[in-house]
Short mmCIF file of C-alpha atoms and ligand atoms in Angstrom, two decimals:
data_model
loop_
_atom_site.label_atom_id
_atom_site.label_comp_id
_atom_site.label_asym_id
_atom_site.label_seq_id
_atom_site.Cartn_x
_atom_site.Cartn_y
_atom_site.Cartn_z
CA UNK A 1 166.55 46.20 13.50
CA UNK A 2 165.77 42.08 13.44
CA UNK A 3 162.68 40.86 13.14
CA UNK A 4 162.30 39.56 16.58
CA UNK A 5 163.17 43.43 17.69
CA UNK A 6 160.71 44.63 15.65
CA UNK A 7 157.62 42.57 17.53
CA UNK A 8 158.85 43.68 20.88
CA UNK A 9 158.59 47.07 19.81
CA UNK A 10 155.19 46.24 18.06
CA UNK A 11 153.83 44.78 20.95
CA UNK A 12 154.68 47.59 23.57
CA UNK A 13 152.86 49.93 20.97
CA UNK A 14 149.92 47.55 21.36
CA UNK A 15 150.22 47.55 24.74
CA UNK A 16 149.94 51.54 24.86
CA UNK A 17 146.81 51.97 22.60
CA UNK A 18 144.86 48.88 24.20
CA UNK A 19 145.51 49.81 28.19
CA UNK A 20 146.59 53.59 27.87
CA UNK A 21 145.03 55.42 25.06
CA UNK A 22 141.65 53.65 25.27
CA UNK A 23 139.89 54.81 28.51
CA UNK A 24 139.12 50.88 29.81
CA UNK A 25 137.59 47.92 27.93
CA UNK A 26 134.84 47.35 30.06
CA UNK A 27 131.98 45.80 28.10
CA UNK A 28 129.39 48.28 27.02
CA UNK A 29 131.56 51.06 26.89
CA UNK A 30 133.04 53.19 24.34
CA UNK A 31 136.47 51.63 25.33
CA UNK A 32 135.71 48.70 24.44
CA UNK A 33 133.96 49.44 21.34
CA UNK A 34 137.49 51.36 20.64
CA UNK A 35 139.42 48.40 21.55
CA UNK A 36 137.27 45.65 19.45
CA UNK A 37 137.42 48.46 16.60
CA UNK A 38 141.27 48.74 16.72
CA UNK A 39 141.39 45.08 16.76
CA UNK A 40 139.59 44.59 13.89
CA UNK A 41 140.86 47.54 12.00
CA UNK A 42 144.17 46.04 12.48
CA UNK A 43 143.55 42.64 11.62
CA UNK A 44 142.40 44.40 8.22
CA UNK A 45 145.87 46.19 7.68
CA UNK A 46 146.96 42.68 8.08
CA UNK A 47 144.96 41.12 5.31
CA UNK A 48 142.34 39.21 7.36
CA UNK A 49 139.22 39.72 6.82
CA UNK A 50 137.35 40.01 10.28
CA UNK A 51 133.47 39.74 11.43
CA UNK A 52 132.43 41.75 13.92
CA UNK A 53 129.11 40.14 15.70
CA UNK A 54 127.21 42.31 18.14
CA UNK A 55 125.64 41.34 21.26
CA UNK A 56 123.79 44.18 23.72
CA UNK A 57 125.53 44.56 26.77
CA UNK A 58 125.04 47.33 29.26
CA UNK A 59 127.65 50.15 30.68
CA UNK A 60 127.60 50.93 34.16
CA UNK A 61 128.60 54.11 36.15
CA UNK A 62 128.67 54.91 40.06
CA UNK A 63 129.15 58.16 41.53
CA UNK A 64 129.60 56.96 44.70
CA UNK A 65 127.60 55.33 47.59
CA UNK A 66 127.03 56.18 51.62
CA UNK A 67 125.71 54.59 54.35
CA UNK A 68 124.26 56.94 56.96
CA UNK A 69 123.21 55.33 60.64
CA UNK A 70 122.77 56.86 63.54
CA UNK A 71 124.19 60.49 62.19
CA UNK A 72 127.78 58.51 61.43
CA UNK A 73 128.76 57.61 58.02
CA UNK A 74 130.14 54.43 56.92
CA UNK A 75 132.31 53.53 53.85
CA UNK A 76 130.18 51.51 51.01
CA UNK A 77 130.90 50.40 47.43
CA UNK A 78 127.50 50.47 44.91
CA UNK A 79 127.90 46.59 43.69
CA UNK A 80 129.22 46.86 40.28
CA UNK A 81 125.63 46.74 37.50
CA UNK A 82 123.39 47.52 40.56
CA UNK A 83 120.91 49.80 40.34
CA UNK A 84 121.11 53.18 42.24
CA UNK A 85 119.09 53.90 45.39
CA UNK A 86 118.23 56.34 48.17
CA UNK A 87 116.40 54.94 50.85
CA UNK A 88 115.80 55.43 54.41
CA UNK A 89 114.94 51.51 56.05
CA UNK A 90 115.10 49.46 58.80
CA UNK A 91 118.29 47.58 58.60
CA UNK A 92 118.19 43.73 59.34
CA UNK A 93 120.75 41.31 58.80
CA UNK A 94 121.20 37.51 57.59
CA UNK A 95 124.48 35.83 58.37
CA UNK A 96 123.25 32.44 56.53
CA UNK A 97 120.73 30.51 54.13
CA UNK A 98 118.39 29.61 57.38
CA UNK A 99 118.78 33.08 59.12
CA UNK A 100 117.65 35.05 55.68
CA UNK A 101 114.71 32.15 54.67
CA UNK A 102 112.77 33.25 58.06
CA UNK A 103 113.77 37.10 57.51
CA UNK A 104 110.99 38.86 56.87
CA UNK A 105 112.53 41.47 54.77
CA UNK A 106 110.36 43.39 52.54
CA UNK A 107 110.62 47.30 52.33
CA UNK A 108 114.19 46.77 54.57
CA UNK A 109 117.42 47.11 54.05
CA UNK A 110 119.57 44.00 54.92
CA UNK A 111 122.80 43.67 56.07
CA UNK A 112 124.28 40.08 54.44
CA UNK A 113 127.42 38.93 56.36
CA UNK A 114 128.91 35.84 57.41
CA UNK A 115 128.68 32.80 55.55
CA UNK A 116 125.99 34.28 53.01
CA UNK A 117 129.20 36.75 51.80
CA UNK A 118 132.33 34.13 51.80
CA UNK A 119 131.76 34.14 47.68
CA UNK A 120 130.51 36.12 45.08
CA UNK A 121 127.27 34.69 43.89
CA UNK A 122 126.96 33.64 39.93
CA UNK A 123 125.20 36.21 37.98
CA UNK A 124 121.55 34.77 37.71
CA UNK A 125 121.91 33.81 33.97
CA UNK A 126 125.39 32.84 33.95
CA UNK A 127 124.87 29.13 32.82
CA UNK A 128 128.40 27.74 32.89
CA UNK A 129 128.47 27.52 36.97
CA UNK A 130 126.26 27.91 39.27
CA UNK A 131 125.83 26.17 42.58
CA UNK A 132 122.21 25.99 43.96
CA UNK A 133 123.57 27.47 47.44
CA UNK A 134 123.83 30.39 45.08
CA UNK A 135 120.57 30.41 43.31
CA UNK A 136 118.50 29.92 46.66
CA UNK A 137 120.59 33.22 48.11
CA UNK A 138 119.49 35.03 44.53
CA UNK A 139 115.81 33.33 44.89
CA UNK A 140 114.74 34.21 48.64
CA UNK A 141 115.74 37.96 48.17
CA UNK A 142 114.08 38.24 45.37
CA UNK A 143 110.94 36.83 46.50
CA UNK A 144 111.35 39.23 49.76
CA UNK A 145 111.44 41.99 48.53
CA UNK A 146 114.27 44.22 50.23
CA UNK A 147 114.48 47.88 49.61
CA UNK A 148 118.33 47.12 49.07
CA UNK A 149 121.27 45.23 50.35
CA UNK A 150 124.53 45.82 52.31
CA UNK A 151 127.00 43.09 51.31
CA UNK A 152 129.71 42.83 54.15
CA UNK A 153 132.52 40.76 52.14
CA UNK A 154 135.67 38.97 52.94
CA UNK A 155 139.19 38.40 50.94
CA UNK A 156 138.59 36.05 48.69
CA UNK A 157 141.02 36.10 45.69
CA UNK A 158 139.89 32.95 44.21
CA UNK A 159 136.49 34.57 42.80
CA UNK A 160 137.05 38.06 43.08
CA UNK A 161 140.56 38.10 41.49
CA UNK A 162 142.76 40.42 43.98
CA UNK A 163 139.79 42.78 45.29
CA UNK A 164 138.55 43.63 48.49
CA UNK A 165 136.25 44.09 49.61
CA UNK A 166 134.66 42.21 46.76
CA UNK A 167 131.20 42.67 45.65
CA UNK A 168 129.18 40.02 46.41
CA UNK A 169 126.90 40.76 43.44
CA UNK A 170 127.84 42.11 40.16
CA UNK A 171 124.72 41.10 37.58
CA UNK A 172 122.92 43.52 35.56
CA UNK A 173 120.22 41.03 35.39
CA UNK A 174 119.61 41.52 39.26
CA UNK A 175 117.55 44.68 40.09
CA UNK A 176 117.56 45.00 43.64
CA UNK A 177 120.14 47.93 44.43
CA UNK A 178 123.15 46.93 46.70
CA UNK A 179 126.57 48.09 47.72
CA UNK A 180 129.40 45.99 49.63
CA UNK A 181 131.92 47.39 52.23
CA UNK A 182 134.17 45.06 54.22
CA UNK A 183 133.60 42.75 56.76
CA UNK A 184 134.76 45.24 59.87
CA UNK A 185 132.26 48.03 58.76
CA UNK A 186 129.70 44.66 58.57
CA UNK A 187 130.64 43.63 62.45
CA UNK A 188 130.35 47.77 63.15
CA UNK A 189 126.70 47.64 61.53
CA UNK A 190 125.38 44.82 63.22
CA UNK A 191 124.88 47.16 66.16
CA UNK A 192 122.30 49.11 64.12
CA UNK A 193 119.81 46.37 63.49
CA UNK A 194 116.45 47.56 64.10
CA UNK A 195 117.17 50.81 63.61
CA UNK A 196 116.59 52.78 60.48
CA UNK A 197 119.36 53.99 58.04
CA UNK A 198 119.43 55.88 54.96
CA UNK A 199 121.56 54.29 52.30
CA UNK A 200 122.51 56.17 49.09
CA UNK A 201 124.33 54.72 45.52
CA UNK A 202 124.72 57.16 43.30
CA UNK A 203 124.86 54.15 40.34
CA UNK A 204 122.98 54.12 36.55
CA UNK A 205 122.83 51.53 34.25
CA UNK A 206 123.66 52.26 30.50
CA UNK A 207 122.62 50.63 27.43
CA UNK A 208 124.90 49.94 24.51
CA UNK A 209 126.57 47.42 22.15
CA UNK A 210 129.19 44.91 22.48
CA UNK A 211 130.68 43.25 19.24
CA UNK A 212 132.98 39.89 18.97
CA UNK A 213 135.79 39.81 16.57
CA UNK A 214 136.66 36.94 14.94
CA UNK A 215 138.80 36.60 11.43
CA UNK A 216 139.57 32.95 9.51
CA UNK A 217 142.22 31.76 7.28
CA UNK A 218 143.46 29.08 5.30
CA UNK A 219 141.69 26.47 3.42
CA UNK A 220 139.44 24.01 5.30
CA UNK A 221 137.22 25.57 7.39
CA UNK A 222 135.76 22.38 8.09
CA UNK A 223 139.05 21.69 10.33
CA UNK A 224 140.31 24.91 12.35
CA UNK A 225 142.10 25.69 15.14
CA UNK A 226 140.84 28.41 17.24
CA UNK A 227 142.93 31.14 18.64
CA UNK A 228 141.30 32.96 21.54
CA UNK A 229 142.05 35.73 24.02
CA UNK A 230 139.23 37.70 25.61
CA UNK A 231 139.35 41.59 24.92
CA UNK A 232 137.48 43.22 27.33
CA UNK A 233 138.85 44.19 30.96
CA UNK A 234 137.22 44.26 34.27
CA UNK A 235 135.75 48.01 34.98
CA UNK A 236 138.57 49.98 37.11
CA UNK A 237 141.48 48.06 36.18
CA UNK A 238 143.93 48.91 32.89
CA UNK A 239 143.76 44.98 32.01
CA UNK A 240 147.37 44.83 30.93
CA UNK A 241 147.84 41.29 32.17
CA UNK A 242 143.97 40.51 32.02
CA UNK A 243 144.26 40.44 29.42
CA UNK A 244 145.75 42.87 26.70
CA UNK A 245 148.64 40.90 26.26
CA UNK A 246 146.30 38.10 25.01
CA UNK A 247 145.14 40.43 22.28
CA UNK A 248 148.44 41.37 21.19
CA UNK A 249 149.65 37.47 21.09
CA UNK A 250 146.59 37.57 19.16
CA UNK A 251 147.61 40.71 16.57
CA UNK A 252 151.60 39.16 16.65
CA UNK A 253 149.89 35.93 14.95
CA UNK A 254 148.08 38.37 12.72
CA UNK A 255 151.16 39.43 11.29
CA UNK A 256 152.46 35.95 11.09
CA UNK A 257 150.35 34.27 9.70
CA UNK A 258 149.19 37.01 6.95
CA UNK A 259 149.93 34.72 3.67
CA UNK A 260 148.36 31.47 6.03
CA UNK A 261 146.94 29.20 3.35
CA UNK A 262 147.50 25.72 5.14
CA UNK A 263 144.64 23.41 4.86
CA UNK A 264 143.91 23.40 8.54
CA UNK A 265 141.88 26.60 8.99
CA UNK A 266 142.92 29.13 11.57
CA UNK A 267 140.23 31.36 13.13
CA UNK A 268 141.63 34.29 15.79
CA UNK A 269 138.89 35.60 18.08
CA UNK A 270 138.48 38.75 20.48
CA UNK A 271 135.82 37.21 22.73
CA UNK A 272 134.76 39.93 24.74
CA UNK A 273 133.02 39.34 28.29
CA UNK A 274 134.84 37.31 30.10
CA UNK A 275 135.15 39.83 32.75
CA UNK A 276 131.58 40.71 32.17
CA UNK A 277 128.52 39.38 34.63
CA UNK A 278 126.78 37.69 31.56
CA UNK A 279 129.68 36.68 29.33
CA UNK A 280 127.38 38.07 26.36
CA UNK A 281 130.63 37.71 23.50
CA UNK A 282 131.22 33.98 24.87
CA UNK A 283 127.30 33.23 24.50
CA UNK A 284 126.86 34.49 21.23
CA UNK A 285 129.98 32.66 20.02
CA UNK A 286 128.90 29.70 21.24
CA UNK A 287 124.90 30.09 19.66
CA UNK A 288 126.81 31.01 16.17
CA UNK A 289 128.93 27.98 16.53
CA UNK A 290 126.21 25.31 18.50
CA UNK A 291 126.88 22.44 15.29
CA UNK A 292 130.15 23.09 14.44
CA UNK A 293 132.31 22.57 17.66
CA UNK A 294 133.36 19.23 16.11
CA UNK A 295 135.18 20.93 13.64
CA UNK A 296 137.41 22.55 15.92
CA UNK A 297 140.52 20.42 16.36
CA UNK A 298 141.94 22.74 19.08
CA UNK A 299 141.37 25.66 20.97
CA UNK A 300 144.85 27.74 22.07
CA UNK A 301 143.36 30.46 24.59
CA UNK A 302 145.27 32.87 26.10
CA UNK A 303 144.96 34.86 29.39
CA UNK A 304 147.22 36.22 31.81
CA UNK A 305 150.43 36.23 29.88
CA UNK A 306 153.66 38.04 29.68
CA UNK A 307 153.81 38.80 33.29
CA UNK A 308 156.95 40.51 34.10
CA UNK A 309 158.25 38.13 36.70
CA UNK A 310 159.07 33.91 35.62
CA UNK A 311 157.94 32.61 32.06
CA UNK A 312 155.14 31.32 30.73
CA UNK A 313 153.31 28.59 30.85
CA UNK A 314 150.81 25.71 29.60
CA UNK A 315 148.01 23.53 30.91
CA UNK A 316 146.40 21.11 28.29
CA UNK A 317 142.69 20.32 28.21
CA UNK A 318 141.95 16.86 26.81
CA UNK A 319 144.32 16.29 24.06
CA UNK A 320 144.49 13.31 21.44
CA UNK A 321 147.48 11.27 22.42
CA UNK A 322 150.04 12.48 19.21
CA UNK A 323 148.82 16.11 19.94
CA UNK A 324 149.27 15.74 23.54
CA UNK A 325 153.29 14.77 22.95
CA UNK A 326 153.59 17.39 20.39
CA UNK A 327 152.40 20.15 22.37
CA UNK A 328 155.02 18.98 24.77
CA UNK A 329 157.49 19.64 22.21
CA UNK A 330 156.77 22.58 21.44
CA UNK A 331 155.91 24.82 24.49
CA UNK A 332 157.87 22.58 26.86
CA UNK A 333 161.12 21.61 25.24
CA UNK A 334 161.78 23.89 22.28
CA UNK A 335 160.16 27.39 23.77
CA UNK A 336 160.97 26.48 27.28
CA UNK A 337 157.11 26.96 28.82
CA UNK A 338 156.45 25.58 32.38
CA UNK A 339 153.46 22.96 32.16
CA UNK A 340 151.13 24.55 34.76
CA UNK A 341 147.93 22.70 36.45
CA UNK A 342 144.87 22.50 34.84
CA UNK A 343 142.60 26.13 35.97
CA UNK A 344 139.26 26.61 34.58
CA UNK A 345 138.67 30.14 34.69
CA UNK A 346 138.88 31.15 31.29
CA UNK A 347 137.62 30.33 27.99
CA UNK A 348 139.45 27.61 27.10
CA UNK A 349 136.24 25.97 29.16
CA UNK A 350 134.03 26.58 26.99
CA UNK A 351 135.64 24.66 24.20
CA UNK A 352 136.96 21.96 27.17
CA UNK A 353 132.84 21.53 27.58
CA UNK A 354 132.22 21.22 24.28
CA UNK A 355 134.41 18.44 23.97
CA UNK A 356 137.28 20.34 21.95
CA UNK A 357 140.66 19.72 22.81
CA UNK A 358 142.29 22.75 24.35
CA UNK A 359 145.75 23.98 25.64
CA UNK A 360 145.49 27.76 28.19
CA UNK A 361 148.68 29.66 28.13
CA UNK A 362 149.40 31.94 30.64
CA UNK A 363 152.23 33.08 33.48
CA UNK A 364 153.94 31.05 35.57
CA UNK A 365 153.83 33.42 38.07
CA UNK A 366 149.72 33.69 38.26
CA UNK A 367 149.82 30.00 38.38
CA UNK A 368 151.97 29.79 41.55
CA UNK A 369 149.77 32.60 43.28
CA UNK A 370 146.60 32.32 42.14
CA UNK A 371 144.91 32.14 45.41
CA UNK A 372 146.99 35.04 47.03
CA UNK A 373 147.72 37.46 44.44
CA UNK A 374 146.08 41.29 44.41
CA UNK A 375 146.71 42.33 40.86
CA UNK A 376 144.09 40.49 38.54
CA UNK A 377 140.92 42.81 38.39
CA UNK A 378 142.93 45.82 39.94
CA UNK A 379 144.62 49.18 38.97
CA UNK A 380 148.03 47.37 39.68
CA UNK A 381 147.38 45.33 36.13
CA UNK A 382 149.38 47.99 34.70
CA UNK A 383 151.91 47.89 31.93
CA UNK A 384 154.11 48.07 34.07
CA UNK A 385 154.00 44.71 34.97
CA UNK A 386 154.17 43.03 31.45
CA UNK A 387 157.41 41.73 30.02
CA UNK A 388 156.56 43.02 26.13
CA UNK A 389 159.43 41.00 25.56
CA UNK A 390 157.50 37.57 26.07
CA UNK A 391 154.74 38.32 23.82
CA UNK A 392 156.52 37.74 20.65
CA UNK A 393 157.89 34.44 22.24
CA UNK A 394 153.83 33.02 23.17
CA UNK A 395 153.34 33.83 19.64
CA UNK A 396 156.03 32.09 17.76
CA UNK A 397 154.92 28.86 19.99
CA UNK A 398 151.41 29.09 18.88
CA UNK A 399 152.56 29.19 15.23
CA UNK A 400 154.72 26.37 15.54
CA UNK A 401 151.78 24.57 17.50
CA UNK A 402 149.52 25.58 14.60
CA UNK A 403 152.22 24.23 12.12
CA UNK A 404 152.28 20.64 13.57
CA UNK A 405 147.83 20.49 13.41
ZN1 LIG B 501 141.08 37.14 31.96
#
């Protein structure tokens, strides 16, 4: 068997544990304390030497939710972190910022629909982005005081990655309860205003841990590069694509680069939340690391790779002018990437804002239908749809990339 055979075979093994034999990587959950344990428990077998921060995060479950008017039932979604409820209200509705700042609201349920559910809102403490149309939405129903809310959602791949309806809130730091159901059953509600419905979601909140993994090697730590894929997957969805694959680029490297002493440092690291309302593994990396971003000479973050269809590809964030050319080199002409757009959903960001350089590897084909596409945050991010074959190949780039820092 060659080498190269070898990490194919490795990589479809890694692909098996992380999106079939662990039961989701959801933060909070025992999956994903499975996954970030088999991560680091492999790193080990690979002689690094990993640190396994911990952040609290909470688990979520939902045994379902119903919306009962007028003796007919309607099809409803409890918003993903949202506390359960069952309530009988008026319903009321708000279809934008002005109608829902004159609602009067308290002890209701309301009905949001229209322009007020085009895009999820930001989590309340997500810092990263969050536009004030957002925080005003957040603001006013706190401060009326609704019994709970009935999101009526659109399409909307963009923010919601391929799901719809999508919720319109998903933030464990938001406590009134809501559910979301599509924007027909919102048009089919509107008739009920006034009238009083009973709405049930069957949804607790769980406490628990989250840890970050992170390992370092070589012999300046003064000067790494940081190698980053986020471990933890969106609740429902297998997260082949989103983003075990990134992991097991991650675990090839491992293997690599197991006798790494170069002088440049190199520092692989689960991050786990991206997928998560609060991004609690991205926070507490970037607390631990607050006065040392200026030692980081380059952040190589992956997300969304091997997909089975096209090859992959690369988008560079703010490179010096000699690493910008040699990055060229080595993903475009001697491993054959595509250079893709620049796309700021991931978190290559958060080193981009921290002034690191950064280069985001991902598919080709996510790139070229990234506003259409129904897979990312879906059960259809299956294994099925990873070449295992490409994962070796994202690898070997890396280490060349690391090889010319
Ligand atoms: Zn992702």
């Amino acid at each position: 068997m060659k080498q190269s055979d070898n990490l194919v075979e490795k990589s479809r093994q890694y692909l098996q544990m992380l999106c079939d034999t662990i039961p989701g990587r959801c933060v909070g959950s025992e999956g994903n304390r499975m996954a970030t344990g088999y991560f680091s428990e492999t790193l080990k077998s690979l002689g690094w030497e990993p640190e396994s921060p911990a952040f609290d995060a909470i688990d979520w479950t939902s045994k379902g939710a119903k919306l009962t008017a007028d003796g007919q039932e309607f099809s409803v979604h409890s918003s993903p972190y949202s506390r359960g409820c069952d309530t009988e209200a008026t319903l009321i509705a708000a279809g934008n910022l002005q109608e829902l700042e004159v609602l009067r609201m308290e002890g209701c349920i309301v009905l949001l629909h229209g322009e007020l559910a085009v895009e999820q809102l930001m989590p309340k403490n997500f810092v990263f982005y969050n536009p004030e149309h957002h925080r005003k939405i957040i603001a006013r129903l706190e401060a009326g005081k609704p019994a709970a809310l009935v999101c009526a959602t659109g399409f909307n791949p963009e923010l919601a990655g391929g799901v719809y309806p999508f919720p319109l809130i998903e933030d464990g730091d938001f406590d009134i309860p809501s559910v979301f159901t599509t924007e027909e059953i919102g048009t089919q509600l509107l008739k009920y205003t006034g009238e009083k419905v009973r709405l049930v979601s069957d949804a607790v909140r769980i406490p628990g841990k989250g840890y970050n993994i992170t390992a370092l090697k070589g012999k300046n730590a003064g000067k790494r590069i940081v190698v980053s894929a986020h471990i933890d997957a969106k609740k429902g969805t297998p997260g082949a694509i989103d983003n075990a694959t990134g992991v097991i680029v991650l675990l090839l490297l491992a293997e690599m680069l197991r006798d790494y002493n170069g002088d440049t440092a190199v520092e692989l690291a689960a991050f786990n939340g991206e997928d998560y309302y609060a991004v609690p593994g991205q926070m507490l990396y970037i607390s631990e690391n607050q006065d040392s971003f200026d030692q980081i000479i380059l952040n190589i973050n992956i997300d969304g790779a091997g997909y089975h269809e096209g090859g992959s590809a690369y988008s560079l964030f703010d490179l010096p002018e000699n690493m910008e050319h040699e990055a060229h080199l080595v993903f475009g002409s001697s491993h054959g990437f595509w250079e893709g757009p620049q796309w700021p959903q991931g978190d290559h960001s958060i080193f981009v804002q921290y002034g690191c350089p950064a280069i985001a590897i991902t598919s080709e084909w996510f790139l070229h239908n990234m506003y259409t596409q129904r897979i990312t945050h879906t059960p259809g991010d299956h294994p099925r749809i990873v070449n295992p074959e490409q994962l070796p190949a994202i690898a070997e780039a890396i280490l060349d990339m690391i090889k010319k820092c």
